[in-house]
Short mmCIF file of C-alpha atoms in Angstrom, two decimals:
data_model
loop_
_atom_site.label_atom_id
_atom_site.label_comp_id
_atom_site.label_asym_id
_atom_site.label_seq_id
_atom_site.Cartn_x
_atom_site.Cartn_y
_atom_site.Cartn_z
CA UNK A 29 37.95 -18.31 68.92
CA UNK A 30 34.65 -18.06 67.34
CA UNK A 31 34.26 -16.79 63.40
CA UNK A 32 31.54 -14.94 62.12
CA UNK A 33 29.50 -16.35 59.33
CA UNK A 34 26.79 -14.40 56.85
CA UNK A 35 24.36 -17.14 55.93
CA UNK A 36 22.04 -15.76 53.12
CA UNK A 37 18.59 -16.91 51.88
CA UNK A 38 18.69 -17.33 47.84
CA UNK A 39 15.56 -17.60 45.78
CA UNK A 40 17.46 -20.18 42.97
CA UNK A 41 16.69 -17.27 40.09
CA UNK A 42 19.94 -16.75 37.25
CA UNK A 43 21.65 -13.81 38.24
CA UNK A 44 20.71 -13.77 42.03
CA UNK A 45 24.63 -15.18 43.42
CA UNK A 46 25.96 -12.97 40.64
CA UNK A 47 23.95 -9.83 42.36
CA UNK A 48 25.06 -10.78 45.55
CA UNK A 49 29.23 -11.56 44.82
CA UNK A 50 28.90 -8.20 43.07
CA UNK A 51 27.81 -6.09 46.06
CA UNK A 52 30.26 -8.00 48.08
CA UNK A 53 32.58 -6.88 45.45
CA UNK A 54 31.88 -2.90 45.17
CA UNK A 55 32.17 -2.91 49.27
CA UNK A 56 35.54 -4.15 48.73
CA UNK A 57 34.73 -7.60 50.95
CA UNK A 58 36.83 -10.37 50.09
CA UNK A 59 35.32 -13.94 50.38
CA UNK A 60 37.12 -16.52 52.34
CA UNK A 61 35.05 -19.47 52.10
CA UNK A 62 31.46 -20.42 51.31
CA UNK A 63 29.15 -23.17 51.45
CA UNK A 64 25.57 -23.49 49.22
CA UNK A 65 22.62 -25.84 50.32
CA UNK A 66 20.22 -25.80 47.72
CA UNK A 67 16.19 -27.16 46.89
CA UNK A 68 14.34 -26.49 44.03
CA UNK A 69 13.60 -23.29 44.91
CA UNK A 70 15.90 -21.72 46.98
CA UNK A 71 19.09 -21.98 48.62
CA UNK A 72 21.42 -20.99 51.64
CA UNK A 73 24.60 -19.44 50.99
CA UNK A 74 27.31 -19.50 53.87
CA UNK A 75 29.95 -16.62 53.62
CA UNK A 76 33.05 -16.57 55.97
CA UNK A 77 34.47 -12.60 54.60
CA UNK A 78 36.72 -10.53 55.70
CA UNK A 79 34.79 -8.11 57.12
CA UNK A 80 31.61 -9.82 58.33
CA UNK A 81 30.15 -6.58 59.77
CA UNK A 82 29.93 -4.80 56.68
CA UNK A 83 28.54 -7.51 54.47
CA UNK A 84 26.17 -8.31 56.67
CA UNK A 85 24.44 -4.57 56.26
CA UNK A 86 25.46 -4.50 52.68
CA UNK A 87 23.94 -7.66 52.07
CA UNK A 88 20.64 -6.38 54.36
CA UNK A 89 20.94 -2.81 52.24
CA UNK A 90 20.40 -4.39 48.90
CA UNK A 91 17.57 -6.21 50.14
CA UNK A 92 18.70 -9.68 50.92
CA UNK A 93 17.78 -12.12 54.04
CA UNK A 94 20.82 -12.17 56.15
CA UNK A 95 21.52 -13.82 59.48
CA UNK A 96 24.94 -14.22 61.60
CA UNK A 97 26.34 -17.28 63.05
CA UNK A 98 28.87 -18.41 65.19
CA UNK A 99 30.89 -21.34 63.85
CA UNK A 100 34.53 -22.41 64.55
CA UNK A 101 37.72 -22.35 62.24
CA UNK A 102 39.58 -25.84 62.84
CA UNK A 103 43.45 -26.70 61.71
CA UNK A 104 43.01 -30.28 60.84
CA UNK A 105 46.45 -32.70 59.82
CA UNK A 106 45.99 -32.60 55.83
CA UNK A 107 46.36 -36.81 56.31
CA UNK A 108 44.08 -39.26 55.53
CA UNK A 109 42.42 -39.88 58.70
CA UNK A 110 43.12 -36.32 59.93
CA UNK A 111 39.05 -35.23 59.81
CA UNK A 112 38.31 -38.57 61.65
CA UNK A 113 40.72 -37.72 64.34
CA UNK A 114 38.32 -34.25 64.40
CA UNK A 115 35.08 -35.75 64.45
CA UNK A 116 36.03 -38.62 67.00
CA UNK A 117 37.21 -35.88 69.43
CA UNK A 118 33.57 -34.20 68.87
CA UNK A 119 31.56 -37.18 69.22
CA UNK A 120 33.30 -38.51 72.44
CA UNK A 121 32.32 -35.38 73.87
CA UNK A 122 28.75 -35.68 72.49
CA UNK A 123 29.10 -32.21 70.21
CA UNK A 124 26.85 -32.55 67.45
CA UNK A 125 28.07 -31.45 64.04
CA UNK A 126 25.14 -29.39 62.38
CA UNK A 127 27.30 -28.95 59.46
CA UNK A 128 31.03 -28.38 57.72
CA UNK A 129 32.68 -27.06 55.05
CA UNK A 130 36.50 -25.92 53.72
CA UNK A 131 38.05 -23.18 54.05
CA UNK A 132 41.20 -22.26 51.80
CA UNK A 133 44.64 -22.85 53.42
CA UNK A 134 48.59 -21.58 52.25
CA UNK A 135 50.12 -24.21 54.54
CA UNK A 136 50.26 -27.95 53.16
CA UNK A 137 50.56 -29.77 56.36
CA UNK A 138 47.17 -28.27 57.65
CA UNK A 139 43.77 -28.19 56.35
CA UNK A 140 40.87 -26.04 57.80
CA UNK A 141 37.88 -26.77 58.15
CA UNK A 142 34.50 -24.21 59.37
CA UNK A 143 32.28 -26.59 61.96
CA UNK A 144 28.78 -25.18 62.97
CA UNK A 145 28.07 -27.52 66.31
CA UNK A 146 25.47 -27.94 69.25
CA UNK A 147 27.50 -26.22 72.17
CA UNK A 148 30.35 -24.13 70.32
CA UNK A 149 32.08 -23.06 73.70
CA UNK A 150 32.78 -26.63 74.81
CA UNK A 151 33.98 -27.53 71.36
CA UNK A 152 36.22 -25.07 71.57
CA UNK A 153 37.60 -26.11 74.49
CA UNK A 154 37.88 -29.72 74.30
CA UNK A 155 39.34 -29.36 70.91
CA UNK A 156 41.92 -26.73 72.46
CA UNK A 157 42.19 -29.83 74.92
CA UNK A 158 43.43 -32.16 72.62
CA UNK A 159 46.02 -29.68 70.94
CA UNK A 160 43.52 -29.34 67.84
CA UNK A 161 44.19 -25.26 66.71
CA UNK A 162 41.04 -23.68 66.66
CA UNK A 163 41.92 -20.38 64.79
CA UNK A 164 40.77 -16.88 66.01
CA UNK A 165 38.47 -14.41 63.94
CA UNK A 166 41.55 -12.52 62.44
CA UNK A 167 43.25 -15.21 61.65
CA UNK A 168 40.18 -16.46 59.51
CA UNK A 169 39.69 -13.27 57.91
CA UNK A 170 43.12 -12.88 56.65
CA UNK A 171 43.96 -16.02 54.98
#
């Protein structure tokens, strides 16, 4: 139930997310989703691909700082309300949210959402729980 994601370390120089989406690109690895935090200076960009294991070494082959993370794919009800109904389920079972982003989806009664949280296994399960779909690794990779 858990998805891989590449997190890399940016220096915020033009050109340096172009050099990066372009080796990415000659591997043949399709991004699925990704998030940027950003300073002055640098950056952190988080990659959910289709083939995690290979962009990670790419990525570490053309000389970039690369790390892996666990972090869960979440079907929420594309309603207003439907990410409270999420995030009340996580904080009555004390999971702290470390951070969030989209992910695309084809289906219009469903949003997804990637959650990086304190204690991934029991969000997983109380989500699961509650009926919430938490979606597996190929399922994530092949949207």
């Amino acid at each position: 139930m858990k998805v891989q994601q590449i997190s890399v370390f940016l220096e915020n120089k033009s050109g340096r997310l172009a050099m990066l989406t372009k080796v990415l690109a000659q591997e043949k690895i399709n991004i699925r989703a990704l998030s940027i935090a950003d300073t002055t200076d640098f950056g952190i960009l988080r990659l959910i691909v289709d083939q995690p294991d290979a962009a990670y070494l790419m990525l570490k082959r053309a000389g970039f700082t690369v790390s892996e993370t666990a972090v869960i794919a979440v079907e929420i009800p594309d309603h207003p309300g439907g990410l409270a109904e999420i995030l009340d389920i996580l904080a009555g079972a004390e999971i702290n949210i470390e951070y969030c982003y989209a992910l695309p989806q084809k289906s219009n009664d469903k949003a997804l959402v990637v959650f990086r949280v304190e204690r991934l296994d029991e969000a997983i399960r109380v989500l699961l729980e509650k009926g919430i779909g938490v979606l597996k690794e190929d399922s994530v990779y092949g949207i």
